[in-house]
XYZ file of C-alpha atoms in Angstrom:
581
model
C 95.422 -55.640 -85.258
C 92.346 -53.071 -84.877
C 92.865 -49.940 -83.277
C 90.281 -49.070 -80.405
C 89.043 -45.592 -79.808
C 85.985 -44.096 -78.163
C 83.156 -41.840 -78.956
C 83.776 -37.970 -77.352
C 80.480 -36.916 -79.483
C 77.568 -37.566 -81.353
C 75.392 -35.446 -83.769
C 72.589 -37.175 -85.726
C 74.163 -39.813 -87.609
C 77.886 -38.503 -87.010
C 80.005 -38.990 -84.337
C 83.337 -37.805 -83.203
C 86.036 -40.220 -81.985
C 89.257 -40.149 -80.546
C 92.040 -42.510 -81.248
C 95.747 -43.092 -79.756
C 97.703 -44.162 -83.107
C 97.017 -44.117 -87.041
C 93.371 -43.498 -88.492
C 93.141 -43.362 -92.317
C 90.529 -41.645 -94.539
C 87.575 -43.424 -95.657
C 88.521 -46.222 -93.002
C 86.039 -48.574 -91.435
C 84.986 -48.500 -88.011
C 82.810 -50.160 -85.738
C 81.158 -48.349 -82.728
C 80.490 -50.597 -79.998
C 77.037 -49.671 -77.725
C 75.630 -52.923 -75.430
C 75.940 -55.641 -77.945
C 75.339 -54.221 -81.176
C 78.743 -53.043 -83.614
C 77.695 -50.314 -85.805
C 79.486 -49.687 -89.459
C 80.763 -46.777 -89.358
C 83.232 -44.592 -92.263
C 85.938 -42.336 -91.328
C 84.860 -38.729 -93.302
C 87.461 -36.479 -91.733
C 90.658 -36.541 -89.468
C 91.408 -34.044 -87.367
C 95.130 -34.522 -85.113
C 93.578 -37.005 -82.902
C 90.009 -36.790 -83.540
C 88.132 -38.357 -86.319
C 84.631 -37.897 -87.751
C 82.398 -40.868 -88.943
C 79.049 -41.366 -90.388
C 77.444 -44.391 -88.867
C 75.493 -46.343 -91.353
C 72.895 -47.560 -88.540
C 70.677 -45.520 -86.524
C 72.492 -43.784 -83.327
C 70.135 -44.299 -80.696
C 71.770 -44.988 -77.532
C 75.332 -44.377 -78.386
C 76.900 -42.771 -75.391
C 79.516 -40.688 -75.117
C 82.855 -43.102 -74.028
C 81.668 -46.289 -76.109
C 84.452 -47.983 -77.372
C 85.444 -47.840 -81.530
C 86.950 -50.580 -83.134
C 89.235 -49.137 -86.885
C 89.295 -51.754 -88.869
C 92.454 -50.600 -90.815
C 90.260 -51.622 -94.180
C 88.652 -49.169 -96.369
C 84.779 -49.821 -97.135
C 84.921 -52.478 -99.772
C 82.659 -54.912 -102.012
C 82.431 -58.660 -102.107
C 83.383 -59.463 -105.724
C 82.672 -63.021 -107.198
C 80.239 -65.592 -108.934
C 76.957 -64.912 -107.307
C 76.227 -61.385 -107.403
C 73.596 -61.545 -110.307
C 70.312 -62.227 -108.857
C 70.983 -60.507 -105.934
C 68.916 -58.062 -103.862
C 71.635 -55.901 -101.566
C 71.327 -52.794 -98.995
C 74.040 -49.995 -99.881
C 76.486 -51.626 -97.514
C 76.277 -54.911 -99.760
C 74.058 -57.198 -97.197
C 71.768 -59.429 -98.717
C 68.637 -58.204 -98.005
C 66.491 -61.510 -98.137
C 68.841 -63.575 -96.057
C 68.669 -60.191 -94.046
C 64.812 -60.088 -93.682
C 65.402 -63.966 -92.666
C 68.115 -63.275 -89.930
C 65.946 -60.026 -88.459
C 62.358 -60.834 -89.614
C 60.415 -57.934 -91.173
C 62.060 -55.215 -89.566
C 65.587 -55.123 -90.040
C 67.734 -54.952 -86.742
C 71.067 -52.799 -86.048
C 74.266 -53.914 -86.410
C 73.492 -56.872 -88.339
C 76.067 -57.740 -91.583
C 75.811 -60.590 -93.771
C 78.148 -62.355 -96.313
C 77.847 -60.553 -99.648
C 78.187 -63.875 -101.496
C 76.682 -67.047 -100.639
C 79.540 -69.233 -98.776
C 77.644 -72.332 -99.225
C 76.986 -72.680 -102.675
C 79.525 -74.552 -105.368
C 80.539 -73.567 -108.786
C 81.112 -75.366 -111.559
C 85.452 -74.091 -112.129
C 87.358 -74.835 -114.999
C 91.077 -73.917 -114.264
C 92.121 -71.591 -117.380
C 95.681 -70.618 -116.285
C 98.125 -73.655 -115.399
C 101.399 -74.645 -113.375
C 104.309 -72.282 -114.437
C 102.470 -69.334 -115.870
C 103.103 -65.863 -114.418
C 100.357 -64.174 -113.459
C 99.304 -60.421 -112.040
C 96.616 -58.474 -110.995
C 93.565 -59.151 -113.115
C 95.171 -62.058 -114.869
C 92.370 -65.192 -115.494
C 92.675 -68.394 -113.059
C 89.628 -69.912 -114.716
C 86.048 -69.711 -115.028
C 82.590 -70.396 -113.265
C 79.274 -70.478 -115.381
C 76.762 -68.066 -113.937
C 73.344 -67.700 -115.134
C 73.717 -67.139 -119.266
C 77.434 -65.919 -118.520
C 81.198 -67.530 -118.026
C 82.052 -65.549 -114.747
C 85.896 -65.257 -114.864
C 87.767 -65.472 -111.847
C 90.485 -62.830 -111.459
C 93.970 -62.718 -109.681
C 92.683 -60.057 -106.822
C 93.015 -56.932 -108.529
C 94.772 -55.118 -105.300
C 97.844 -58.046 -105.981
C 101.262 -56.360 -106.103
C 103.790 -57.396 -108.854
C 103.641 -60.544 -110.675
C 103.847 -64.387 -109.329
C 104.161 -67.747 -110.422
C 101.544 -69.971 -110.394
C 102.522 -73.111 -108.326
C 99.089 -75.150 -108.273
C 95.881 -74.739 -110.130
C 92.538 -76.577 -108.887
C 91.005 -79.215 -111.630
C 87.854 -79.005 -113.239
C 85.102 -79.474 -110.625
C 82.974 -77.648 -107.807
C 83.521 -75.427 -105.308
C 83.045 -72.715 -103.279
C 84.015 -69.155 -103.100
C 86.511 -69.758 -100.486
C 87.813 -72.197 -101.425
C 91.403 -72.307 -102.781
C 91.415 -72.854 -106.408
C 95.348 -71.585 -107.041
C 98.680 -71.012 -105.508
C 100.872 -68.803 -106.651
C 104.627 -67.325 -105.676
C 105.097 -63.880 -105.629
C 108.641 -61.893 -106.312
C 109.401 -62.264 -102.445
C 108.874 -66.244 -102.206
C 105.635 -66.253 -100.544
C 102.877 -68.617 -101.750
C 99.975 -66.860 -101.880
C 96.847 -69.018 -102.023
C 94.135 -67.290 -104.255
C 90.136 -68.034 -103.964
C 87.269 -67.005 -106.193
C 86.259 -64.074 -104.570
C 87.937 -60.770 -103.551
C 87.005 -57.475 -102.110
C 87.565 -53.350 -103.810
C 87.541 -50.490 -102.312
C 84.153 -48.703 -103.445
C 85.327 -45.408 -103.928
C 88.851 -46.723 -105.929
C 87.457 -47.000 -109.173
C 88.507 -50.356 -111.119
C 91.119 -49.462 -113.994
C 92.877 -52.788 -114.818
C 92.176 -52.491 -118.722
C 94.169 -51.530 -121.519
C 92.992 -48.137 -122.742
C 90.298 -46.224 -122.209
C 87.903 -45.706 -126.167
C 85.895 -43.533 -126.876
C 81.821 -44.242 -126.668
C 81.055 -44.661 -130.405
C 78.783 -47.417 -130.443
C 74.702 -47.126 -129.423
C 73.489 -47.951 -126.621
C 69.735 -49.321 -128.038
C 67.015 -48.913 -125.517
C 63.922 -49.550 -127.422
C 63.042 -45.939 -126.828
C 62.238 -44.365 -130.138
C 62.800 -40.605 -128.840
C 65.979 -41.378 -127.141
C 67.810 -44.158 -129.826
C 66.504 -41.896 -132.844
C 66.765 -38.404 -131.315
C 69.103 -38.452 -128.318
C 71.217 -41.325 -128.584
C 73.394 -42.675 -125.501
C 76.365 -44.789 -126.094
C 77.702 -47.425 -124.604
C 80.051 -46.651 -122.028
C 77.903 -42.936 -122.067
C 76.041 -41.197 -119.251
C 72.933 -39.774 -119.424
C 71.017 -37.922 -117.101
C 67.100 -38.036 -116.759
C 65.625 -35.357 -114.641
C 61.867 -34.058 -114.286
C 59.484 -33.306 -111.786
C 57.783 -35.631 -108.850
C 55.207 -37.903 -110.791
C 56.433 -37.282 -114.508
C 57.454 -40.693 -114.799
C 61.548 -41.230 -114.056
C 60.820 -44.467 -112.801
C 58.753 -45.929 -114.743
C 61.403 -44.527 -117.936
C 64.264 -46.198 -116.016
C 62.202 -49.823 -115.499
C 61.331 -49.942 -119.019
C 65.315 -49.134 -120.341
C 66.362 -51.544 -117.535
C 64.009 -53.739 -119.732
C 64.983 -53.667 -122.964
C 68.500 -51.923 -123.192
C 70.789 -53.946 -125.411
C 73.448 -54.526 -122.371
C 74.616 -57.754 -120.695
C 74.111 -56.940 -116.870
C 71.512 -54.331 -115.301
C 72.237 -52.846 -112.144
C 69.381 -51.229 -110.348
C 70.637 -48.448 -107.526
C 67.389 -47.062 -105.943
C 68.753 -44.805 -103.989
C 66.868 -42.862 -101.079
C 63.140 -43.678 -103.404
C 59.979 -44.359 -101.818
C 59.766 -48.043 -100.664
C 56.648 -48.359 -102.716
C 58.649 -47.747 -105.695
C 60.852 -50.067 -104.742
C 58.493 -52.722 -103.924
C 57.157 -52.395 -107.386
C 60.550 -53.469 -108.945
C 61.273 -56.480 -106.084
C 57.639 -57.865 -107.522
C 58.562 -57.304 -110.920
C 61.683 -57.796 -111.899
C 61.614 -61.882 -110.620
C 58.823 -62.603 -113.271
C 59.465 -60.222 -116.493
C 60.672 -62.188 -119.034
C 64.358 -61.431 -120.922
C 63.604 -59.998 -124.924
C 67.336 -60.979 -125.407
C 67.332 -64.579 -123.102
C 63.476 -65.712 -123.138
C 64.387 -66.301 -119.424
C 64.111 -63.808 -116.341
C 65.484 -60.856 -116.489
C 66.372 -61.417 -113.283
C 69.179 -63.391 -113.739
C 71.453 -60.664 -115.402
C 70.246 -58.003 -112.697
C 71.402 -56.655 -109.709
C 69.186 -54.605 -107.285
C 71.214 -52.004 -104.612
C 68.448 -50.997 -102.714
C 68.573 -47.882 -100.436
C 64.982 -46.566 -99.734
C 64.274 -43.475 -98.365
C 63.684 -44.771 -94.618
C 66.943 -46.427 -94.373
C 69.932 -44.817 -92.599
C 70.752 -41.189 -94.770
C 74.238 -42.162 -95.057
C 74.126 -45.567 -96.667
C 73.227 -43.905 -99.551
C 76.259 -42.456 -100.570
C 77.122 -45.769 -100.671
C 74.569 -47.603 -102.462
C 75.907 -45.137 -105.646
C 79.441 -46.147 -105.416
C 78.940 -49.972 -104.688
C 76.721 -50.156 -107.636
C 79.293 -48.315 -110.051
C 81.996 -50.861 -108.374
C 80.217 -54.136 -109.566
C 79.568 -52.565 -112.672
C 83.394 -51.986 -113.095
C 83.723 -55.480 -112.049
C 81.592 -56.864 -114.842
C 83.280 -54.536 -117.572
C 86.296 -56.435 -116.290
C 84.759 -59.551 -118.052
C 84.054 -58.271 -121.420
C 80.652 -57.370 -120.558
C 78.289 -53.845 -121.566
C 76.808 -53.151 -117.956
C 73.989 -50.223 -117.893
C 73.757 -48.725 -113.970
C 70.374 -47.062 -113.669
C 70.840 -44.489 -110.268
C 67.295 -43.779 -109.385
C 67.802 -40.613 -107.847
C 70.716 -38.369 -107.565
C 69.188 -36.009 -105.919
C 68.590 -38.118 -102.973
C 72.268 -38.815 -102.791
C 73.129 -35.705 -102.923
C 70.229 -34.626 -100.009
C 72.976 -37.198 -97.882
C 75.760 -35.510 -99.013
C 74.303 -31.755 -97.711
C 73.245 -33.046 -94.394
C 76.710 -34.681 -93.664
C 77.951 -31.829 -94.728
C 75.906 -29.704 -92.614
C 76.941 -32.100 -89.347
C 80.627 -31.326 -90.815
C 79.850 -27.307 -90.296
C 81.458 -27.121 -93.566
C 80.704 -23.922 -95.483
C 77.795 -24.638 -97.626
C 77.216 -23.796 -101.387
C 74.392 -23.027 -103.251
C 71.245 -23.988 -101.687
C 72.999 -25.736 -98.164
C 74.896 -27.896 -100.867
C 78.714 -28.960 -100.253
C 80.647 -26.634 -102.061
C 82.504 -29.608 -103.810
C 78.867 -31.183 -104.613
C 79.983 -30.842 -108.727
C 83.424 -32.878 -107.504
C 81.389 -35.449 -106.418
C 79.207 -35.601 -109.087
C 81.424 -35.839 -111.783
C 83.462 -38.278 -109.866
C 80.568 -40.951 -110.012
C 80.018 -40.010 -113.399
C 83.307 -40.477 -114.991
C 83.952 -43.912 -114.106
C 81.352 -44.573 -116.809
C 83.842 -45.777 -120.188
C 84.044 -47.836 -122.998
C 87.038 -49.806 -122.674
C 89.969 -52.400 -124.348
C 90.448 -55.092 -121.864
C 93.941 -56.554 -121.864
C 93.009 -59.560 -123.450
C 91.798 -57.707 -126.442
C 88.034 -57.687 -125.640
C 85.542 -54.741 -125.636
C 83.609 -54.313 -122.463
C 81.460 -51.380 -120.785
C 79.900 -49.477 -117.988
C 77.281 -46.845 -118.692
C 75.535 -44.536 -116.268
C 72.067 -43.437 -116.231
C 71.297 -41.610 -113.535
C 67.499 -40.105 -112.060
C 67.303 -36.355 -110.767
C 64.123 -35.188 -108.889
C 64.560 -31.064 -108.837
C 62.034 -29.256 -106.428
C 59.208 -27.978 -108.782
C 60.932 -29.415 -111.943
C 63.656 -26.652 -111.018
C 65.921 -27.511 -113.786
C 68.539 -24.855 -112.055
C 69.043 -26.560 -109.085
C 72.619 -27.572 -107.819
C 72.130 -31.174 -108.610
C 70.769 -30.890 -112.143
C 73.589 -28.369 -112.883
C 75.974 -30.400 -111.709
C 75.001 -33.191 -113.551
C 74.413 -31.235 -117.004
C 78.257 -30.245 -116.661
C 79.280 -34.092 -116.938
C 76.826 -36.225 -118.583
C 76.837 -36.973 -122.472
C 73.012 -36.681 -122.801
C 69.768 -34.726 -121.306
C 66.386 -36.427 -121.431
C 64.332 -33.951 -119.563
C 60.673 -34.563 -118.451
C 58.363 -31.929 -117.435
C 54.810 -31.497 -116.181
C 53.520 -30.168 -119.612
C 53.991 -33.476 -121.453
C 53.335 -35.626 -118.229
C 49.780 -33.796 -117.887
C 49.042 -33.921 -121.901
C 49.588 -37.789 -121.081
C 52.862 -37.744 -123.806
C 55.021 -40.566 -122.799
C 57.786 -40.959 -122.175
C 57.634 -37.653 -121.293
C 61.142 -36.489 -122.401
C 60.494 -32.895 -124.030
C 62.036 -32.745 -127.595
C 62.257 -28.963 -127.040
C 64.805 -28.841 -124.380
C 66.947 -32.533 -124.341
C 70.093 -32.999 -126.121
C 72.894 -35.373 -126.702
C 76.242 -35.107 -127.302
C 76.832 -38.200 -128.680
C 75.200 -37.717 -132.058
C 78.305 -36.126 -133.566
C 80.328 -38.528 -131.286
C 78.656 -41.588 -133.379
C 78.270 -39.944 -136.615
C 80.036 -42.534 -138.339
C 78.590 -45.061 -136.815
C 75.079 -43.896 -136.942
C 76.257 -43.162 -141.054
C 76.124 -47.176 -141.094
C 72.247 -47.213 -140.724
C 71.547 -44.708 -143.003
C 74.386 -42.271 -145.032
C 70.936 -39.418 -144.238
C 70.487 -40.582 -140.851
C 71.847 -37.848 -139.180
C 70.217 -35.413 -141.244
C 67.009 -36.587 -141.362
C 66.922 -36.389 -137.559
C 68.297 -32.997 -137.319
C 64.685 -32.515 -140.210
C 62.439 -33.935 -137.631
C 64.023 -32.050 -134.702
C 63.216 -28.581 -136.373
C 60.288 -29.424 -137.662
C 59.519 -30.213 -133.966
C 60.819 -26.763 -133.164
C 59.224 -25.103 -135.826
C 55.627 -26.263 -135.456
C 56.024 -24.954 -131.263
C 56.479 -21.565 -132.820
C 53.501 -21.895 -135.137
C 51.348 -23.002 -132.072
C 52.431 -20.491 -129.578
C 51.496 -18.162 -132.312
C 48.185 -19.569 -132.987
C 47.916 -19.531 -128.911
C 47.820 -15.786 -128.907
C 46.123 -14.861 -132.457
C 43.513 -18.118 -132.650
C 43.822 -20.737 -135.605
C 41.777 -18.608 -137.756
C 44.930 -16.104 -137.370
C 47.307 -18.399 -139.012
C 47.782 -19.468 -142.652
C 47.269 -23.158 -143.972
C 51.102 -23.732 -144.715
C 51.951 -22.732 -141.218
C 48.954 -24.919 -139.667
C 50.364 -27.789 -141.728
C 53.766 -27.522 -140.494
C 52.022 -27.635 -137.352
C 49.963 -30.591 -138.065
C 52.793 -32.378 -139.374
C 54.728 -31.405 -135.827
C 51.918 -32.938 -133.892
C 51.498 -35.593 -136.242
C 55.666 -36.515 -135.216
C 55.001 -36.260 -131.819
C 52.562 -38.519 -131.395
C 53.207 -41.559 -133.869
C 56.873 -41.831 -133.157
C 58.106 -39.525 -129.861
C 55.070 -41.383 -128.112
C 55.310 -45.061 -127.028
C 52.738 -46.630 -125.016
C 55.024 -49.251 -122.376
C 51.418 -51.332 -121.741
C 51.288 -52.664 -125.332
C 53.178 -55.575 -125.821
C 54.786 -55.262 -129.618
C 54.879 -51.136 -129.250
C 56.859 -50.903 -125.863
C 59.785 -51.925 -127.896
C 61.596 -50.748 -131.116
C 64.728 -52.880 -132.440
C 66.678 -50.076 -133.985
C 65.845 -51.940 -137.326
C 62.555 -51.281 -136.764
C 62.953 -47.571 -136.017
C 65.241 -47.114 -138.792
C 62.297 -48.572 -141.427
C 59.445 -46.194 -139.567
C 61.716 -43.205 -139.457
C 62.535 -43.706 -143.389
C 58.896 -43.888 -144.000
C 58.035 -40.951 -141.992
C 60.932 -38.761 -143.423
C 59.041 -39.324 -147.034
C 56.108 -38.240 -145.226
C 56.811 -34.889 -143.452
C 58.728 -34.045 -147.398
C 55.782 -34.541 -148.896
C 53.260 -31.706 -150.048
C 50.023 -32.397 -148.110
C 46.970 -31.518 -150.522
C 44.356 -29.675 -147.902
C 41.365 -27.904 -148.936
C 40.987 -26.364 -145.815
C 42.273 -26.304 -142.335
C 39.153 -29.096 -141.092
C 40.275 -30.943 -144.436
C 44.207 -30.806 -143.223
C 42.977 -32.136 -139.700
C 41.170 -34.700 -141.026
C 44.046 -35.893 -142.968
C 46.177 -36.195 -140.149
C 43.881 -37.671 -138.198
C 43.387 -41.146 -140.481
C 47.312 -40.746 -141.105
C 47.992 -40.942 -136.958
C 45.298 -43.575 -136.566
C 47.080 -45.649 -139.494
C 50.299 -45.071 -137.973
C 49.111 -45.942 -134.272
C 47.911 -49.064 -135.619
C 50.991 -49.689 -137.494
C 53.171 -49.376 -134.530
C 51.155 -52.432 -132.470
C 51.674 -54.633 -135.630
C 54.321 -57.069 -135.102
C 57.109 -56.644 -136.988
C 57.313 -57.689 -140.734
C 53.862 -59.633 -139.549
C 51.067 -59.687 -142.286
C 49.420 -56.917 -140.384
C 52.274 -54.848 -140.291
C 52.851 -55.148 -144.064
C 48.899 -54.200 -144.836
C 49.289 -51.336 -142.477
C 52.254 -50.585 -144.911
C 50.936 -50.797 -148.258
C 48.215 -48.219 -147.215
C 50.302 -45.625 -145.565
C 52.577 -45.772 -149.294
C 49.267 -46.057 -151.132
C 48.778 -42.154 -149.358
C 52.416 -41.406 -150.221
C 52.085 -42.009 -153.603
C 48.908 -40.024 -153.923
């Protein structure tokens, strides 16, 4: 049975309610105004009194309007038919949405997460007599390219005997496919779908490993230099326009995971627009089919209600978790942070909470690392490996990399691809700057990263100061003038540039060159180690530019060649034929 309140105040997208018996934290409520009920969350209880964000807009909400607690905490729809899917923060379907409001979405309307209609194909895995608990298998649905298993609710208490299992056939997500007794008698009848808590995060695995195995985005710069791993986080931040998004789309493309889930939170709608259109018709490296069908979009823009946000982050992170649970590597790409966190600073602010550093909640770094660690590589119970990794967008003021939100971020994540204006306007993409990004997972995965190479490691950390060292030699020829600097210091800086823009460089509008199977990088890299070893013959400084400029042209060439294609292989023979020179 609900319990009823009503409003006493309202402020923006908060309101204050009071309420005769128990209110819980992070409880759902429903403000009633005419004939609309507005989602609301319970942020703070105070004796009698409660705070909520709404999730709607608060136009006329008056003060005495009744409040409906639900008793429920704000939870996802888990179950087969989530890939595909296009949801709001609060989980609603946003094209049977746009069907049920027309193009502008109304207040106070909330859909069915999963589609009650449709059947799945079940096969009953588990069988009369077997105990069961939370998490244990009933049986499984195919879904796209994937078996979808279908869990005992994960929120089940004890264990239970299974009474009745459903044969082989179709049906649909509520429908009972099992019955099971629990340690008090009851017969519990169990369906393929369930609901979690958002902000609970998922644990029903074995143990928690440690990230040691790559995460392969095609990215040359970040699988050779700054390597994520699966069940990592990284963090990508950089200035408006230095291309975030466009980063994110292309690692959404091409990263070596089973299920992508998209969580634009708080962008532009044009951004957003771009990936609806997209997404649908780019075809799967891995599947030949759409990559579509092993995505999931949470879309949040920025003119949708402020405090959805918050939880477009966490309902994103909770599917993800759900996935895992299958035995699947899941990649969540948060595009941006910083937007969630702008949601988090004006709640606050409605909260007259003492503020931090720049109006920021003082527990902004909590929160932070809170979404961040439910990232992990884990051991499922049934012995299989499965993962959730995090890579998440922040947009500083300026390219402020000492902003709250970037700091906060830096404290937690495994790796920093930074992008900044400088390589953005020099028209170096991705524009991740090799002088100031790291990753901590390159000693994390040494021994894995030994199995490509026993020199792998070391030949990166060759390239990396040879990066480093040829920005010294040209901030030195910026103040004394080329004709200030000596031929072996204008080759190191050659060679520098030379690095830069034949392997840090990628151009995402050619089709072979947008993406490197680590194999592929691994054979460049090799050949480019021999190269930057090797004692460049100049006459002169115009005879050393030259040089390099044939070499980069060769190597430019060789990157658009299809891999061990005919081309590729005469591309080959003459960079060797310059090697052996």
């Amino acid at each position: 049975m609900s319990v009823r309140g009503k409003v006493v105040a309202a402020y923006g997208n908060m309101i204050t309610a009071s309420f005769e018996t128990d209110v819980q934290q992070n409880e759902v409520a429903y403000v009633v105004t005419g004939d609309r009920r507005l989602k609301s969350e319970v942020i703070r209880v105070r004796n009698t009194l409660c705070d909520m964000q709404v999730f709607e807009d608060t136009r006329d909400i008056q003060v005495g309007d009744a409040v409906e607690f639900t008793g429920n905490l704000l939870v996802v729809e888990l179950g087969p038919g989530l890939l595909e899917q296009i949801y709001d923060g609060l989980q609603n379907p946003l094209p049977e949405l746009a069907k049920a409001s027309g193009l502008f979405l109304k207040r106070g309307v909330y859909l069915p997460s999963l589609n009650r209609d449709r059947t799945w194909a079940f096969t009953p895995a588990a069988k009369p007599g077997d105990t069961v608990q939370a998490g244990s298998v009933l049986g499984t649905v195919p879904e796209g390219i994937f078996s979808h298993k279908i869990f005992v609710p994960f929120d089940f208490i004890g264990t239970a005997v299974v009474k009745t299992v459903a044969g082989k056939g179709p049906y649909k997500v509520t429908d009972t496919v099992a019955e099971a007794e629990n340690e008090k008698g009851e017969i519990c009848k169990l369906s393929m779908m369930q609901a979690w808590p958002i902000k609970i995060p998922l644990k029903h695995y074995e143990e928690r490993l440690l990230p040691v195995e790559p995460l392969v985005t095609g990215c040359r710069i970040i699988d050779t230099f700054y390597p994520i791993a699966k069940g990592g986080t990284a963090c990508i931040p950089g200035p408006f326009g230095s291309g975030k998004t466009v980063l994110q789309q292309i690692i959404s493309r091409y990263a070596d995971v089973d299920v992508i889930i998209v969580a634009a939170c708080g962008e532009r709608a044009g951004e957003v627009v771009e990936t609806l259109r997209e997404f649908p018709h780019l075809k799967d490296p891995y599947t030949g089919k759409t990559l579509m069908e092993r995505t999931i979009i949470i879309c949040n823009t920025s003119s949708m209600p402020v405090a959805a946000r918050e939880a477009s982050i966490y309902t994103a992170i909770t599917l993800g978790e759900y996935y895992r649970e299958m035995g699947l590597h899941v990649l969540i790409l948060a595009d941006s942070t910083s937007r969630w966190a702008q949601a988090l600073r004006e709640m606050s602010g409605r909260l007259e909470e003492i503020p931090g550093e720049e109006a920021f909640p003082a527990y902004l770094q909590s929160r932070i690392a809170e979404f961040y660690e439910r990232a992990a590589y884990v051991r499922l119970k049934d012995g299989g490996r499965g993962s959730v990794s995090v890579i998440g967008t922040v947009s500083p003021a300026g390219g402020n990399f000492e902003e709250p939100v970037t700091q906060g971020t830096l404290a937690v994540v495994g790796a920093f691809l930074g992008l900044t204006w400088a390589r953005s306007n020099a028209r170096r993409f991705p524009a991740i700057d090799p002088l100031i990004s790291w990753s901590k997972y390159v000693e994390q995965m040494r021994e894995t990263l030994g199995k490509i190479d026993p020199r792998w490691a070391e030949m990166v950390r060759n390239a990396q100061k040879m990066i480093r060292n040829g920005d010294e030699v040209k901030k030195r020829m910026d103040v004394v003038g080329e004709e200030g600097t000596s031929l072996a210091d204008f080759l190191l800086y050659l060679k520098a540039e030379f690095l830069d823009s034949v392997y840090l460089q990628q151009n995402a509008f050619d089709e072979v060159d947008a993406y490197n199977t680590m194999e592929r990088q691994v054979y460049v890299f090799k050949v480019l180690d021999r190269l930057m070893d090797k004692e460049i013959a100049a006459k002169d400084k115009e005879d050393a530019r030259n040089i390099f400029f044939r070499l980069g042209a060769l190597f430019r060439n060789w990157n658009s060649a299809r891999w061990e294609s005919v081309e590729f292989k005469e591309y080959e023979e003459q960079i060797n034929e310059f090697l052996r020179s």
